[in-house]
mmCIF file with all atom_site columns, C-alpha atoms in Angstrom:
data_model
loop_
_atom_site.group_PDB
_atom_site.id
_atom_site.type_symbol
_atom_site.label_atom_id
_atom_site.label_alt_id
_atom_site.label_comp_id
_atom_site.label_asym_id
_atom_site.label_entity_id
_atom_site.label_seq_id
_atom_site.pdbx_PDB_ins_code
_atom_site.Cartn_x
_atom_site.Cartn_y
_atom_site.Cartn_z
_atom_site.occupancy
_atom_site.B_iso_or_equiv
_atom_site.pdbx_formal_charge
_atom_site.auth_seq_id
_atom_site.auth_comp_id
_atom_site.auth_asym_id
_atom_site.auth_atom_id
_atom_site.pdbx_PDB_model_num
ATOM 1   C CA . UNK A 1 1   ? 76.192  137.459 106.753 1.00 33.00 ? 21  UNK A CA 1
ATOM 2   C CA . UNK A 1 2   ? 75.538  133.999 107.403 1.00 33.00 ? 22  UNK A CA 1
ATOM 3   C CA . UNK A 1 3   ? 72.322  132.343 109.286 1.00 35.00 ? 23  UNK A CA 1
ATOM 4   C CA . UNK A 1 4   ? 73.177  131.221 112.706 1.00 37.00 ? 24  UNK A CA 1
ATOM 5   C CA . UNK A 1 5   ? 73.243  127.203 112.972 1.00 34.00 ? 25  UNK A CA 1
ATOM 6   C CA . UNK A 1 6   ? 73.301  126.627 116.724 1.00 35.00 ? 26  UNK A CA 1
ATOM 7   C CA . UNK A 1 7   ? 72.136  123.111 117.704 1.00 39.00 ? 27  UNK A CA 1
ATOM 8   C CA . UNK A 1 8   ? 68.359  123.077 117.327 1.00 39.00 ? 28  UNK A CA 1
ATOM 9   C CA . UNK A 1 9   ? 67.800  119.331 118.258 1.00 44.00 ? 29  UNK A CA 1
ATOM 10  C CA . UNK A 1 10  ? 67.412  118.499 114.645 1.00 43.00 ? 30  UNK A CA 1
ATOM 11  C CA . UNK A 1 11  ? 68.351  115.164 112.960 1.00 53.00 ? 31  UNK A CA 1
ATOM 12  C CA . UNK A 1 12  ? 72.070  114.913 112.242 1.00 55.00 ? 32  UNK A CA 1
ATOM 13  C CA . UNK A 1 13  ? 71.453  114.756 108.501 1.00 59.00 ? 33  UNK A CA 1
ATOM 14  C CA . UNK A 1 14  ? 69.496  117.953 108.580 1.00 63.00 ? 34  UNK A CA 1
ATOM 15  C CA . UNK A 1 15  ? 72.322  119.577 110.622 1.00 81.00 ? 35  UNK A CA 1
ATOM 16  C CA . UNK A 1 16  ? 74.976  118.248 108.316 1.00 88.00 ? 36  UNK A CA 1
ATOM 17  C CA . UNK A 1 17  ? 73.050  119.661 105.328 1.00 89.00 ? 37  UNK A CA 1
ATOM 18  C CA . UNK A 1 18  ? 72.691  123.001 107.093 1.00 89.00 ? 38  UNK A CA 1
ATOM 19  C CA . UNK A 1 19  ? 76.463  123.215 107.705 1.00 91.00 ? 39  UNK A CA 1
ATOM 20  C CA . UNK A 1 20  ? 77.151  122.456 104.366 1.00 92.00 ? 40  UNK A CA 1
ATOM 21  C CA . UNK A 1 21  ? 75.062  125.354 103.303 1.00 91.00 ? 41  UNK A CA 1
ATOM 22  C CA . UNK A 1 22  ? 76.997  127.508 105.695 1.00 91.00 ? 42  UNK A CA 1
ATOM 23  C CA . UNK A 1 23  ? 80.282  126.203 104.255 1.00 93.00 ? 43  UNK A CA 1
ATOM 24  C CA . UNK A 1 24  ? 79.233  127.108 100.771 1.00 94.00 ? 44  UNK A CA 1
ATOM 25  C CA . UNK A 1 25  ? 78.327  130.650 101.809 1.00 92.00 ? 45  UNK A CA 1
ATOM 26  C CA . UNK A 1 26  ? 81.663  131.006 103.496 1.00 91.00 ? 46  UNK A CA 1
ATOM 27  C CA . UNK A 1 27  ? 83.404  129.850 100.301 1.00 92.00 ? 47  UNK A CA 1
ATOM 28  C CA . UNK A 1 28  ? 81.338  132.094 98.143  1.00 92.00 ? 48  UNK A CA 1
ATOM 29  C CA . UNK A 1 29  ? 82.222  134.989 100.487 1.00 90.00 ? 49  UNK A CA 1
ATOM 30  C CA . UNK A 1 30  ? 85.948  134.138 100.081 1.00 88.00 ? 50  UNK A CA 1
ATOM 31  C CA . UNK A 1 31  ? 85.405  134.545 96.410  1.00 90.00 ? 51  UNK A CA 1
ATOM 32  C CA . UNK A 1 32  ? 85.654  130.818 95.630  1.00 92.00 ? 52  UNK A CA 1
ATOM 33  C CA . UNK A 1 33  ? 83.618  129.253 92.957  1.00 93.00 ? 53  UNK A CA 1
ATOM 34  C CA . UNK A 1 34  ? 81.573  126.845 95.082  1.00 93.00 ? 54  UNK A CA 1
ATOM 35  C CA . UNK A 1 35  ? 80.720  124.457 92.130  1.00 93.00 ? 55  UNK A CA 1
ATOM 36  C CA . UNK A 1 36  ? 84.375  124.178 91.294  1.00 95.00 ? 56  UNK A CA 1
ATOM 37  C CA . UNK A 1 37  ? 85.236  123.704 95.053  1.00 95.00 ? 57  UNK A CA 1
ATOM 38  C CA . UNK A 1 38  ? 82.792  120.748 95.537  1.00 94.00 ? 58  UNK A CA 1
ATOM 39  C CA . UNK A 1 39  ? 84.547  117.444 95.885  1.00 93.00 ? 59  UNK A CA 1
ATOM 40  C CA . UNK A 1 40  ? 83.574  113.880 96.245  1.00 89.00 ? 60  UNK A CA 1
ATOM 41  C CA . UNK A 1 41  ? 83.085  112.495 99.743  1.00 87.00 ? 61  UNK A CA 1
ATOM 42  C CA . UNK A 1 42  ? 82.420  108.832 100.750 1.00 86.00 ? 62  UNK A CA 1
ATOM 43  C CA . UNK A 1 43  ? 79.732  110.386 103.191 1.00 84.00 ? 63  UNK A CA 1
ATOM 44  C CA . UNK A 1 44  ? 78.528  113.895 103.928 1.00 91.00 ? 64  UNK A CA 1
ATOM 45  C CA . UNK A 1 45  ? 80.074  116.941 101.963 1.00 95.00 ? 65  UNK A CA 1
ATOM 46  C CA . UNK A 1 46  ? 83.365  117.932 100.684 1.00 96.00 ? 66  UNK A CA 1
ATOM 47  C CA . UNK A 1 47  ? 85.163  120.983 99.151  1.00 96.00 ? 67  UNK A CA 1
ATOM 48  C CA . UNK A 1 48  ? 88.581  121.904 98.114  1.00 95.00 ? 68  UNK A CA 1
ATOM 49  C CA . UNK A 1 49  ? 90.137  125.095 97.212  1.00 94.00 ? 69  UNK A CA 1
ATOM 50  C CA . UNK A 1 50  ? 93.569  126.897 97.175  1.00 91.00 ? 70  UNK A CA 1
ATOM 51  C CA . UNK A 1 51  ? 94.968  129.512 99.298  1.00 88.00 ? 71  UNK A CA 1
ATOM 52  C CA . UNK A 1 52  ? 98.245  130.675 98.025  1.00 88.00 ? 72  UNK A CA 1
ATOM 53  C CA . UNK A 1 53  ? 100.336 127.474 97.437  1.00 87.00 ? 73  UNK A CA 1
ATOM 54  C CA . UNK A 1 54  ? 98.190  125.446 99.905  1.00 90.00 ? 74  UNK A CA 1
ATOM 55  C CA . UNK A 1 55  ? 95.252  123.113 99.118  1.00 94.00 ? 75  UNK A CA 1
ATOM 56  C CA . UNK A 1 56  ? 92.572  123.459 101.727 1.00 95.00 ? 76  UNK A CA 1
ATOM 57  C CA . UNK A 1 57  ? 89.958  120.562 102.192 1.00 96.00 ? 77  UNK A CA 1
ATOM 58  C CA . UNK A 1 58  ? 86.741  120.819 104.083 1.00 96.00 ? 78  UNK A CA 1
ATOM 59  C CA . UNK A 1 59  ? 84.461  118.034 105.288 1.00 96.00 ? 79  UNK A CA 1
ATOM 60  C CA . UNK A 1 60  ? 81.032  117.935 106.847 1.00 94.00 ? 80  UNK A CA 1
ATOM 61  C CA . UNK A 1 61  ? 80.280  114.546 107.878 1.00 92.00 ? 81  UNK A CA 1
ATOM 62  C CA . UNK A 1 62  ? 78.365  112.287 110.285 1.00 89.00 ? 82  UNK A CA 1
ATOM 63  C CA . UNK A 1 63  ? 80.001  109.426 112.516 1.00 87.00 ? 83  UNK A CA 1
ATOM 64  C CA . UNK A 1 64  ? 78.059  107.414 114.957 1.00 87.00 ? 84  UNK A CA 1
ATOM 65  C CA . UNK A 1 65  ? 75.214  110.016 114.810 1.00 85.00 ? 85  UNK A CA 1
ATOM 66  C CA . UNK A 1 66  ? 77.625  112.950 115.460 1.00 89.00 ? 86  UNK A CA 1
ATOM 67  C CA . UNK A 1 67  ? 78.213  115.460 112.968 1.00 90.00 ? 87  UNK A CA 1
ATOM 68  C CA . UNK A 1 68  ? 81.836  117.014 112.305 1.00 94.00 ? 88  UNK A CA 1
ATOM 69  C CA . UNK A 1 69  ? 83.531  119.759 110.564 1.00 95.00 ? 89  UNK A CA 1
ATOM 70  C CA . UNK A 1 70  ? 86.917  118.846 109.536 1.00 96.00 ? 90  UNK A CA 1
ATOM 71  C CA . UNK A 1 71  ? 89.334  121.307 107.835 1.00 96.00 ? 91  UNK A CA 1
ATOM 72  C CA . UNK A 1 72  ? 92.774  120.170 106.706 1.00 96.00 ? 92  UNK A CA 1
ATOM 73  C CA . UNK A 1 73  ? 95.487  120.869 104.387 1.00 96.00 ? 93  UNK A CA 1
ATOM 74  C CA . UNK A 1 74  ? 98.230  118.741 103.136 1.00 97.00 ? 94  UNK A CA 1
ATOM 75  C CA . UNK A 1 75  ? 101.179 120.896 103.187 1.00 95.00 ? 95  UNK A CA 1
ATOM 76  C CA . UNK A 1 76  ? 104.141 119.205 102.105 1.00 96.00 ? 96  UNK A CA 1
ATOM 77  C CA . UNK A 1 77  ? 105.787 115.633 101.579 1.00 96.00 ? 97  UNK A CA 1
ATOM 78  C CA . UNK A 1 78  ? 108.279 114.517 104.029 1.00 96.00 ? 98  UNK A CA 1
ATOM 79  C CA . UNK A 1 79  ? 111.973 115.015 103.111 1.00 95.00 ? 99  UNK A CA 1
ATOM 80  C CA . UNK A 1 80  ? 114.128 111.760 102.868 1.00 92.00 ? 100 UNK A CA 1
ATOM 81  C CA . UNK A 1 81  ? 116.532 112.890 105.498 1.00 93.00 ? 101 UNK A CA 1
ATOM 82  C CA . UNK A 1 82  ? 116.646 115.083 108.496 1.00 91.00 ? 102 UNK A CA 1
ATOM 83  C CA . UNK A 1 83  ? 113.329 113.781 109.983 1.00 95.00 ? 103 UNK A CA 1
ATOM 84  C CA . UNK A 1 84  ? 114.221 114.002 113.660 1.00 96.00 ? 104 UNK A CA 1
ATOM 85  C CA . UNK A 1 85  ? 114.816 117.911 113.685 1.00 96.00 ? 105 UNK A CA 1
ATOM 86  C CA . UNK A 1 86  ? 111.629 118.264 111.370 1.00 97.00 ? 106 UNK A CA 1
ATOM 87  C CA . UNK A 1 87  ? 109.501 116.194 113.951 1.00 96.00 ? 107 UNK A CA 1
ATOM 88  C CA . UNK A 1 88  ? 110.879 118.119 116.817 1.00 96.00 ? 108 UNK A CA 1
ATOM 89  C CA . UNK A 1 89  ? 109.829 121.454 114.913 1.00 96.00 ? 109 UNK A CA 1
ATOM 90  C CA . UNK A 1 90  ? 106.363 120.161 114.236 1.00 97.00 ? 110 UNK A CA 1
ATOM 91  C CA . UNK A 1 91  ? 105.719 119.272 117.737 1.00 96.00 ? 111 UNK A CA 1
ATOM 92  C CA . UNK A 1 92  ? 107.050 122.888 118.819 1.00 96.00 ? 112 UNK A CA 1
ATOM 93  C CA . UNK A 1 93  ? 104.730 124.438 116.253 1.00 96.00 ? 113 UNK A CA 1
ATOM 94  C CA . UNK A 1 94  ? 101.657 122.384 117.695 1.00 94.00 ? 114 UNK A CA 1
ATOM 95  C CA . UNK A 1 95  ? 102.082 124.210 120.942 1.00 94.00 ? 115 UNK A CA 1
ATOM 96  C CA . UNK A 1 96  ? 102.035 127.647 118.939 1.00 94.00 ? 116 UNK A CA 1
ATOM 97  C CA . UNK A 1 97  ? 99.163  126.984 116.735 1.00 94.00 ? 117 UNK A CA 1
ATOM 98  C CA . UNK A 1 98  ? 95.557  127.981 117.906 1.00 90.00 ? 118 UNK A CA 1
ATOM 99  C CA . UNK A 1 99  ? 92.793  125.691 117.377 1.00 89.00 ? 119 UNK A CA 1
ATOM 100 C CA . UNK A 1 100 ? 95.093  123.585 114.854 1.00 95.00 ? 120 UNK A CA 1
ATOM 101 C CA . UNK A 1 101 ? 97.413  120.626 114.917 1.00 96.00 ? 121 UNK A CA 1
ATOM 102 C CA . UNK A 1 102 ? 100.185 119.387 112.591 1.00 97.00 ? 122 UNK A CA 1
ATOM 103 C CA . UNK A 1 103 ? 100.257 115.635 111.787 1.00 95.00 ? 123 UNK A CA 1
ATOM 104 C CA . UNK A 1 104 ? 101.442 113.030 109.325 1.00 95.00 ? 124 UNK A CA 1
ATOM 105 C CA . UNK A 1 105 ? 99.654  110.648 106.995 1.00 95.00 ? 125 UNK A CA 1
ATOM 106 C CA . UNK A 1 106 ? 101.140 108.640 104.232 1.00 93.00 ? 126 UNK A CA 1
ATOM 107 C CA . UNK A 1 107 ? 104.404 110.782 104.593 1.00 93.00 ? 127 UNK A CA 1
ATOM 108 C CA . UNK A 1 108 ? 102.607 113.983 104.120 1.00 96.00 ? 128 UNK A CA 1
ATOM 109 C CA . UNK A 1 109 ? 102.465 116.757 106.739 1.00 97.00 ? 129 UNK A CA 1
ATOM 110 C CA . UNK A 1 110 ? 98.920  118.112 107.297 1.00 97.00 ? 130 UNK A CA 1
ATOM 111 C CA . UNK A 1 111 ? 97.540  121.195 109.254 1.00 97.00 ? 131 UNK A CA 1
ATOM 112 C CA . UNK A 1 112 ? 94.146  120.285 110.534 1.00 96.00 ? 132 UNK A CA 1
ATOM 113 C CA . UNK A 1 113 ? 91.228  120.897 112.774 1.00 96.00 ? 133 UNK A CA 1
ATOM 114 C CA . UNK A 1 114 ? 88.110  118.910 113.701 1.00 95.00 ? 134 UNK A CA 1
ATOM 115 C CA . UNK A 1 115 ? 85.095  119.828 115.626 1.00 93.00 ? 135 UNK A CA 1
ATOM 116 C CA . UNK A 1 116 ? 81.591  118.431 116.384 1.00 92.00 ? 136 UNK A CA 1
ATOM 117 C CA . UNK A 1 117 ? 78.990  120.493 114.611 1.00 92.00 ? 137 UNK A CA 1
ATOM 118 C CA . UNK A 1 118 ? 76.805  120.722 117.904 1.00 89.00 ? 138 UNK A CA 1
ATOM 119 C CA . UNK A 1 119 ? 76.860  124.432 118.790 1.00 89.00 ? 139 UNK A CA 1
ATOM 120 C CA . UNK A 1 120 ? 78.914  125.418 115.749 1.00 88.00 ? 140 UNK A CA 1
ATOM 121 C CA . UNK A 1 121 ? 77.951  128.799 114.289 1.00 90.00 ? 141 UNK A CA 1
ATOM 122 C CA . UNK A 1 122 ? 78.615  130.414 111.062 1.00 89.00 ? 142 UNK A CA 1
ATOM 123 C CA . UNK A 1 123 ? 81.054  132.828 112.644 1.00 92.00 ? 143 UNK A CA 1
ATOM 124 C CA . UNK A 1 124 ? 83.223  130.152 114.201 1.00 92.00 ? 144 UNK A CA 1
ATOM 125 C CA . UNK A 1 125 ? 83.057  127.873 110.984 1.00 92.00 ? 145 UNK A CA 1
ATOM 126 C CA . UNK A 1 126 ? 84.276  130.929 109.023 1.00 92.00 ? 146 UNK A CA 1
ATOM 127 C CA . UNK A 1 127 ? 87.112  131.557 111.507 1.00 93.00 ? 147 UNK A CA 1
ATOM 128 C CA . UNK A 1 128 ? 88.197  127.928 111.511 1.00 93.00 ? 148 UNK A CA 1
ATOM 129 C CA . UNK A 1 129 ? 88.336  127.732 107.666 1.00 93.00 ? 149 UNK A CA 1
ATOM 130 C CA . UNK A 1 130 ? 90.240  131.078 107.412 1.00 93.00 ? 150 UNK A CA 1
ATOM 131 C CA . UNK A 1 131 ? 92.579  130.076 110.304 1.00 94.00 ? 151 UNK A CA 1
ATOM 132 C CA . UNK A 1 132 ? 93.665  126.682 108.706 1.00 95.00 ? 152 UNK A CA 1
ATOM 133 C CA . UNK A 1 133 ? 94.067  128.204 105.292 1.00 93.00 ? 153 UNK A CA 1
ATOM 134 C CA . UNK A 1 134 ? 96.331  130.979 106.700 1.00 94.00 ? 154 UNK A CA 1
ATOM 135 C CA . UNK A 1 135 ? 98.368  128.438 108.631 1.00 96.00 ? 155 UNK A CA 1
ATOM 136 C CA . UNK A 1 136 ? 98.742  126.116 105.610 1.00 95.00 ? 156 UNK A CA 1
ATOM 137 C CA . UNK A 1 137 ? 99.949  128.948 103.289 1.00 92.00 ? 157 UNK A CA 1
ATOM 138 C CA . UNK A 1 138 ? 102.204 130.336 105.913 1.00 93.00 ? 158 UNK A CA 1
ATOM 139 C CA . UNK A 1 139 ? 103.716 126.939 106.935 1.00 95.00 ? 159 UNK A CA 1
ATOM 140 C CA . UNK A 1 140 ? 104.138 124.925 103.638 1.00 94.00 ? 160 UNK A CA 1
ATOM 141 C CA . UNK A 1 141 ? 106.853 127.185 102.055 1.00 93.00 ? 161 UNK A CA 1
ATOM 142 C CA . UNK A 1 142 ? 108.611 127.878 105.309 1.00 94.00 ? 162 UNK A CA 1
ATOM 143 C CA . UNK A 1 143 ? 108.927 124.279 106.392 1.00 96.00 ? 163 UNK A CA 1
ATOM 144 C CA . UNK A 1 144 ? 110.046 123.114 102.969 1.00 95.00 ? 164 UNK A CA 1
ATOM 145 C CA . UNK A 1 145 ? 112.748 125.800 102.950 1.00 95.00 ? 165 UNK A CA 1
ATOM 146 C CA . UNK A 1 146 ? 113.792 124.927 106.295 1.00 95.00 ? 166 UNK A CA 1
ATOM 147 C CA . UNK A 1 147 ? 113.714 121.216 106.192 1.00 95.00 ? 167 UNK A CA 1
ATOM 148 C CA . UNK A 1 148 ? 113.516 120.016 102.498 1.00 93.00 ? 168 UNK A CA 1
ATOM 149 C CA . UNK A 1 149 ? 110.746 117.936 101.058 1.00 93.00 ? 169 UNK A CA 1
ATOM 150 C CA . UNK A 1 150 ? 108.517 119.297 98.441  1.00 92.00 ? 170 UNK A CA 1
ATOM 151 C CA . UNK A 1 151 ? 105.113 121.211 98.567  1.00 93.00 ? 171 UNK A CA 1
ATOM 152 C CA . UNK A 1 152 ? 101.900 119.011 98.178  1.00 91.00 ? 172 UNK A CA 1
ATOM 153 C CA . UNK A 1 153 ? 100.904 118.720 94.790  1.00 77.00 ? 173 UNK A CA 1
ATOM 154 C CA . UNK A 1 154 ? 104.294 119.579 93.408  1.00 69.00 ? 174 UNK A CA 1
ATOM 155 C CA . UNK A 1 155 ? 105.830 116.711 91.262  1.00 54.00 ? 175 UNK A CA 1
#
């Protein structure tokens, strides 16, 4: 379905561009409008799309001559109370998630995954994007129902 992009010793910029093409092919295969999914990035490439109630963000970028794929989803805003049980639950979930982690940034809970581009092929990239999107869509409603807070993007 997608071309294999295993490391070929090419320049990082070319590798990043090749992986950006792969991400767009994956998004297209998911039925996303690639032009609408494209987002601004300080460096590299970025996309955002919705899976159920979750927003999924994808970045292909370079840092210190190393290319990275980052897939993340801001799933909900922290509640104003009951944080200790929530933090414990997030840590417990971290042990249950495969190739994904939960974390906090600016009082927002994220599910995320980051990987170097070297050796990343199209099948793995597709699996990563799909997996993070599934986790985000499953966890956002469940955690808000259990602990309070509000879904990301809801005012």
